[in-house]
Structure formats: C-alpha cells, structure tokens
Coordinates of C-alpha atoms in Angstrom, one line a residue:
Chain A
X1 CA 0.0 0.0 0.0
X2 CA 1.3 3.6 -0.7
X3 CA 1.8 5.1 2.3
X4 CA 0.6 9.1 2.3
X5 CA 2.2 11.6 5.1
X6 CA 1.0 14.8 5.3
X7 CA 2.8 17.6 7.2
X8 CA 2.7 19.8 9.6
X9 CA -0.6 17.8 11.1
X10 CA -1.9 21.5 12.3
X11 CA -0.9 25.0 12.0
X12 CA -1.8 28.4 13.4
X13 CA -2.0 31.3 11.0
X14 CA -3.4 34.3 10.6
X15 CA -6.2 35.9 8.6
X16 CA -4.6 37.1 5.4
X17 CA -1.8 34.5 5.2
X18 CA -0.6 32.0 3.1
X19 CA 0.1 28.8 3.9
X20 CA 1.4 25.2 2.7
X21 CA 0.8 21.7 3.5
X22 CA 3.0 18.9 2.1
X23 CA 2.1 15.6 1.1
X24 CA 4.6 13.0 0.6
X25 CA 3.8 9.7 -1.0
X26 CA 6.0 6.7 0.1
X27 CA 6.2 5.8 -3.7
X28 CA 6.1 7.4 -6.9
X29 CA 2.5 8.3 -8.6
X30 CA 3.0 10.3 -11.2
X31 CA 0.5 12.9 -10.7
X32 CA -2.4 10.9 -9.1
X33 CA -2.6 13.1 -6.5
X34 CA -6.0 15.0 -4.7
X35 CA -6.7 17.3 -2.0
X36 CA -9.9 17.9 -0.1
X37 CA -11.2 20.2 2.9
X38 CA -13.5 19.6 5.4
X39 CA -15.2 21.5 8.5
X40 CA -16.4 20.1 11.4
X41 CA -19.1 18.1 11.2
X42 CA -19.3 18.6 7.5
X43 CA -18.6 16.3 4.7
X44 CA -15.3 16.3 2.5
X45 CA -15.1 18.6 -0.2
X46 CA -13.0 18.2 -3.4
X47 CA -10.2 21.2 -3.8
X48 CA -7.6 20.4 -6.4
X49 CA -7.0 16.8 -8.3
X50 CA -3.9 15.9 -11.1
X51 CA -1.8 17.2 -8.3
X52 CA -2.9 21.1 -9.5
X53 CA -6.3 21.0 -11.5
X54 CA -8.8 22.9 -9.3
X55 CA -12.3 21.5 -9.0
X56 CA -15.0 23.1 -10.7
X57 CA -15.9 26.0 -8.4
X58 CA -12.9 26.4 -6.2
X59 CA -11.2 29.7 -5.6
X60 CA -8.1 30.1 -7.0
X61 CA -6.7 31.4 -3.7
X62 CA -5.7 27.5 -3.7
X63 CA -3.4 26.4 -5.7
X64 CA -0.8 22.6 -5.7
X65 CA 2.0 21.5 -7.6
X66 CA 4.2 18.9 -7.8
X67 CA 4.8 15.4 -9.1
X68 CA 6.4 11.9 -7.8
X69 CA 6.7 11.7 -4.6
X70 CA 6.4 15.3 -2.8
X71 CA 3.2 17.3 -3.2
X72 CA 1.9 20.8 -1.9
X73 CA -1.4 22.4 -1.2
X74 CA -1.1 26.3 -0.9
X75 CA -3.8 28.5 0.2
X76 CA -3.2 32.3 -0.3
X77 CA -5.3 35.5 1.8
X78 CA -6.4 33.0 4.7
X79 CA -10.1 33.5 5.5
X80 CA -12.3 33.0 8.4
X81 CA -14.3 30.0 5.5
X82 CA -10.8 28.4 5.5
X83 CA -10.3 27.4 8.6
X84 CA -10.7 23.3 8.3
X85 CA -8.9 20.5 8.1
X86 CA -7.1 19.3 4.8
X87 CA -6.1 16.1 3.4
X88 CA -4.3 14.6 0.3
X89 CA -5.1 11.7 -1.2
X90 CA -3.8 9.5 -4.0
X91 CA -5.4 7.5 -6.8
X92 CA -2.8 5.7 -8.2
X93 CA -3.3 2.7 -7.2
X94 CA -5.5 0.5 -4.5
X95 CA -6.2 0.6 -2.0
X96 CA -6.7 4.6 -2.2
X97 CA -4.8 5.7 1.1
X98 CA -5.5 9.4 2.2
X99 CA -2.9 11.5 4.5
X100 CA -3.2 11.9 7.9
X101 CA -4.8 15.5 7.7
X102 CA -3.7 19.1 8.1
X103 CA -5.2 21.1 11.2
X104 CA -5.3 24.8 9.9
X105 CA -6.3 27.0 12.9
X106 CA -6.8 30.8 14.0
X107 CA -3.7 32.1 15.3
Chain B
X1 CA -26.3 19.8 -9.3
X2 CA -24.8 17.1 -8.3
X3 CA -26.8 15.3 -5.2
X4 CA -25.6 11.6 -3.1
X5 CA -27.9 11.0 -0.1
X6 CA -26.7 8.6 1.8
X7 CA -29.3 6.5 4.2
X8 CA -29.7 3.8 6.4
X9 CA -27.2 4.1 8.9
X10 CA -27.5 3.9 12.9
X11 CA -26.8 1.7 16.0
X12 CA -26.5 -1.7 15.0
X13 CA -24.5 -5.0 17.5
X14 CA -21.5 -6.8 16.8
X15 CA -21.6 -9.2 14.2
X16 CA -24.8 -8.3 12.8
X17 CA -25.6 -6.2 8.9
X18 CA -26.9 -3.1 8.0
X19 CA -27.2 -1.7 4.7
X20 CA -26.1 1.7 3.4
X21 CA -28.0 3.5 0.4
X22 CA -27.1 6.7 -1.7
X23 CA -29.1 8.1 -3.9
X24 CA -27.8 9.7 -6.4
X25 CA -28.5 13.7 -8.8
X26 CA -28.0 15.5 -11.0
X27 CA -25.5 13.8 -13.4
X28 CA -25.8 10.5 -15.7
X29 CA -25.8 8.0 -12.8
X30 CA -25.0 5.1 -14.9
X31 CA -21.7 6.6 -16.5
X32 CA -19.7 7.0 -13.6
X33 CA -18.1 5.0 -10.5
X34 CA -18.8 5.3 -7.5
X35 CA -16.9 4.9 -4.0
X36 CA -17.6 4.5 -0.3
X37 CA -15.7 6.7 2.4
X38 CA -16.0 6.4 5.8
X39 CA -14.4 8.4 8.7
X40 CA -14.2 7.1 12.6
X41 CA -15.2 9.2 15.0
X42 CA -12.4 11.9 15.7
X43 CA -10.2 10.0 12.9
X44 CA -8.9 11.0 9.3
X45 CA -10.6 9.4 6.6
X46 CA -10.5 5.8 5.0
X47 CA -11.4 4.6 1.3
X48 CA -13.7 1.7 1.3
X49 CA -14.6 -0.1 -2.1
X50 CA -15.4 1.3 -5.5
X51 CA -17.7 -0.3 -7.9
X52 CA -17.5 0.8 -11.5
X53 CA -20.0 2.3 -13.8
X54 CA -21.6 -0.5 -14.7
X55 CA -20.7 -2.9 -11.8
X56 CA -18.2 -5.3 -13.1
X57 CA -15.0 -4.4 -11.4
X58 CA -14.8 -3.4 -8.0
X59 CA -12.3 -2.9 -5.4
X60 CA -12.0 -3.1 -1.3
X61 CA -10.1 -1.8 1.3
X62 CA -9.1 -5.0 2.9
X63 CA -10.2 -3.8 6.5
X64 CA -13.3 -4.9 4.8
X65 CA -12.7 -7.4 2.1
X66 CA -15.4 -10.5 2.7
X67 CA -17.7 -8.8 5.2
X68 CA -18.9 -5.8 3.1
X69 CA -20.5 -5.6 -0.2
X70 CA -21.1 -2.6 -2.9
X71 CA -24.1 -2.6 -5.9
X72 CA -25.6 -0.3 -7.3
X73 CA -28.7 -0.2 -9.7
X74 CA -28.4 2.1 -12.4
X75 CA -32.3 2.0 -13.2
X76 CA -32.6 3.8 -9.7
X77 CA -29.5 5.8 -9.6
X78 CA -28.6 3.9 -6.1
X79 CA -25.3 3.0 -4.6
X80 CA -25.3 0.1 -1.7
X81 CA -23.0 -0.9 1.1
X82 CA -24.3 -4.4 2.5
X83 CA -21.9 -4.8 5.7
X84 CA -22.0 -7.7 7.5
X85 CA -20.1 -9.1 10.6
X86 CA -19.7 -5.6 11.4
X87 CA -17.2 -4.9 14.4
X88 CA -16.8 -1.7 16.4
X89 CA -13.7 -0.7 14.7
X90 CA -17.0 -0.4 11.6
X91 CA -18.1 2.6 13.6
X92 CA -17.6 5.5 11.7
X93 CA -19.5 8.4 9.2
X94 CA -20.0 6.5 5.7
X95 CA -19.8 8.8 2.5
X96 CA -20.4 8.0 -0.6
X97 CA -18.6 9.6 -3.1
X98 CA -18.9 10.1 -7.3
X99 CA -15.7 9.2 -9.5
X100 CA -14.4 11.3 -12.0
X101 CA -14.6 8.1 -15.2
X102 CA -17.0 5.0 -15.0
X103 CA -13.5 3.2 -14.9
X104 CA -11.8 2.0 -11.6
X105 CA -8.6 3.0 -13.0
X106 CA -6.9 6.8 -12.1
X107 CA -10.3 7.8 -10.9
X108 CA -10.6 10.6 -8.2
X109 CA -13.5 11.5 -6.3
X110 CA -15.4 14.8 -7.3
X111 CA -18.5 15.2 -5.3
X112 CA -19.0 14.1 -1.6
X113 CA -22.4 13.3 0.3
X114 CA -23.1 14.0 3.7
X115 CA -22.9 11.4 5.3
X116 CA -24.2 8.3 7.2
X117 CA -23.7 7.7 10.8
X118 CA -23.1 3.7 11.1
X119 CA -22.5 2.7 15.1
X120 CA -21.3 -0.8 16.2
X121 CA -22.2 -1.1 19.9
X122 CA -23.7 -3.6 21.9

C-alpha cells in the first residue's frame, strides 16, 4: 500500500496569510494526487486533483503543484471559511490511502 | 447539481448487517463509479470499495474485504453498502462519493455526500 504523510498535522496562521501543507507519498504516482477540505461536522469537499487542477468552483486562492513523490497544497489570503482540516489523497493505485490531515487553525 | 444522499445508517451489534444506500443527482448516474468513504469518529478518513460504472469491477479496502459488499442499480441511480459481521472498529460516518470516469482505474472523487452515521455497539 502507498503510504501518504501529510505535514505539519496543524498549523496556526493568521487571517490574510498564506500557507502550505506537504504531502509525501511513500512511492512514486506520477500525478495521481487530490486534496480535499472539510469542516467540522461537514462532509469532505473536493479542492484540487492531477496534483494542480482545481475543482469546478474552487477559488483560486488554492493552488498545488508537484509530481512523484512530494506534493503541496497552498492557500493564499487566509479567511475566516478556511479554517478546516485538509487532506491529500492518491489514486494511483488501491487501495486509495489518504494522508493523515492538516489542522489549519486561528492564530 | 450534483446530489448523493446517503441512508440507512445507525446503531447496530456486533456481528450483525446493516445496509447503506445513496441516492444519487443530477448527473448521468450510470456513466460514472462510484466509491464509499467512511471516517471514525475523531479519525482521518478511510477509502472503502469502488464499484465501477456498470458494476463489473470493483475494489475493497481490505479492512473490509469478505464482510462488506457494494451494488448499485443504475435504473434507480442507487449505490449500496451491505456490511455484514460488522465490528466496532465499523463505527464511523459512511460517504459515498462520485468518481471522475465509469473506470476503476486513475479515478478521483469529485462530489462528496453528507454522510451516514453507522454505530457498532452492543
């Protein structure tokens, strides 16, 4: 199985910010590579997949790059909506194995 | 838009079934796979099994492999989850979630639903 670590596991940061999240994969996929947020109590939703394609409706104040092994998810201008937790996730092969999740709070 | 309704969850003993529906909106249900989420309480989140488009490959976490099954029928744009021999390490929030190809192969999820509550207590 393909082993996803996400780091740090939860940051402080201030409104306006930017801030990145890394995702490493313990093996190479390409650029099978997505990232999703989700709120407390509330379902996942689908930010970025191909490693940098932005779902249908996303802000571009998100934006992720890379390829292989090391991934990042950066989110530009914090707001007060993007306060939530983040994942990666990657769909190279099966089983699908997510990271352990991002913690972004208020500083 | 895009809708998944996920139903049937709830409090359930060890070693007994329950089964999971989602019903699915707003897009051409047949055309595309489908997966099943599911998040313990507190806890990151965990694939469970995809089933393709039209049913005929499908894949499982193996957490779950032999105890839980996934179908859908396309004629009523439903997804299933039949779990049996569920444990309380089953206990979690089940999602189903809409694939980006009818394919099992490089597919990523796109839309989420809300969410089942499935709880494995005695």
């Amino acid at each position: 199985d393909i082993q996803m670590t996400q780091s740090p596991s939860s940051l402080s940061a201030s409104l306006g910010d930017r801030v990145t999240i890394t995702c490493r994969a313990s093996q190479g996929i390409s650029n099978y590579l997505a990232w999703f947020q989700q709120k407390p109590g509330k379902a996942p939703e689908s930010l970025i997949y191909a490693a940098s394609s932005l779902q249908t409706g996303v802000p571009s104040k998100f934006s992720g790059s890379g390829s292989g092994t090391d991934f990042i998810l950066t989110i530009s201008n914090l707001q007060p909506e993007d306060f939530a937790t983040y994942y990666c996730q990657q769909y190279n092969s099966y089983p699908l194995t997510f990271g352990g999740g991002t913690k972004v709070e208020i500083k | 838009q895009v809708q998944l309704v996920e139903s049937g969850g709830g409090v359930v003993q060890p070693g007994r079934s329950l089964r999971l529906s989602c019903a699915a909106s707003g897009f051409t249900f047949s055309n595309y796979g489908m997966h099943w989420v599911r998040q313990a309480p507190g806890k990151g989140l965990e694939w469970v099994v995809i089933i393709s488009y039209d049913g005929s490959n499908k894949y499982y976490a193996d957490s779950v492999k032999g105890r839980f099954t996934i179908s859908r029928d396309n004629s009523k744009n439903t997804l299933y989850l039949q779990m049996n021999s569920l444990r309380a390490e089953d206990t979690a929030v089940y999602y189903c979630a809409k694939g980006s190809s009818g394919i099992v192969g490089a597919t990523y999820f796109d839309y989420w639903g809300q969410g089942t509550l499935v709880t494995v207590s005695s």
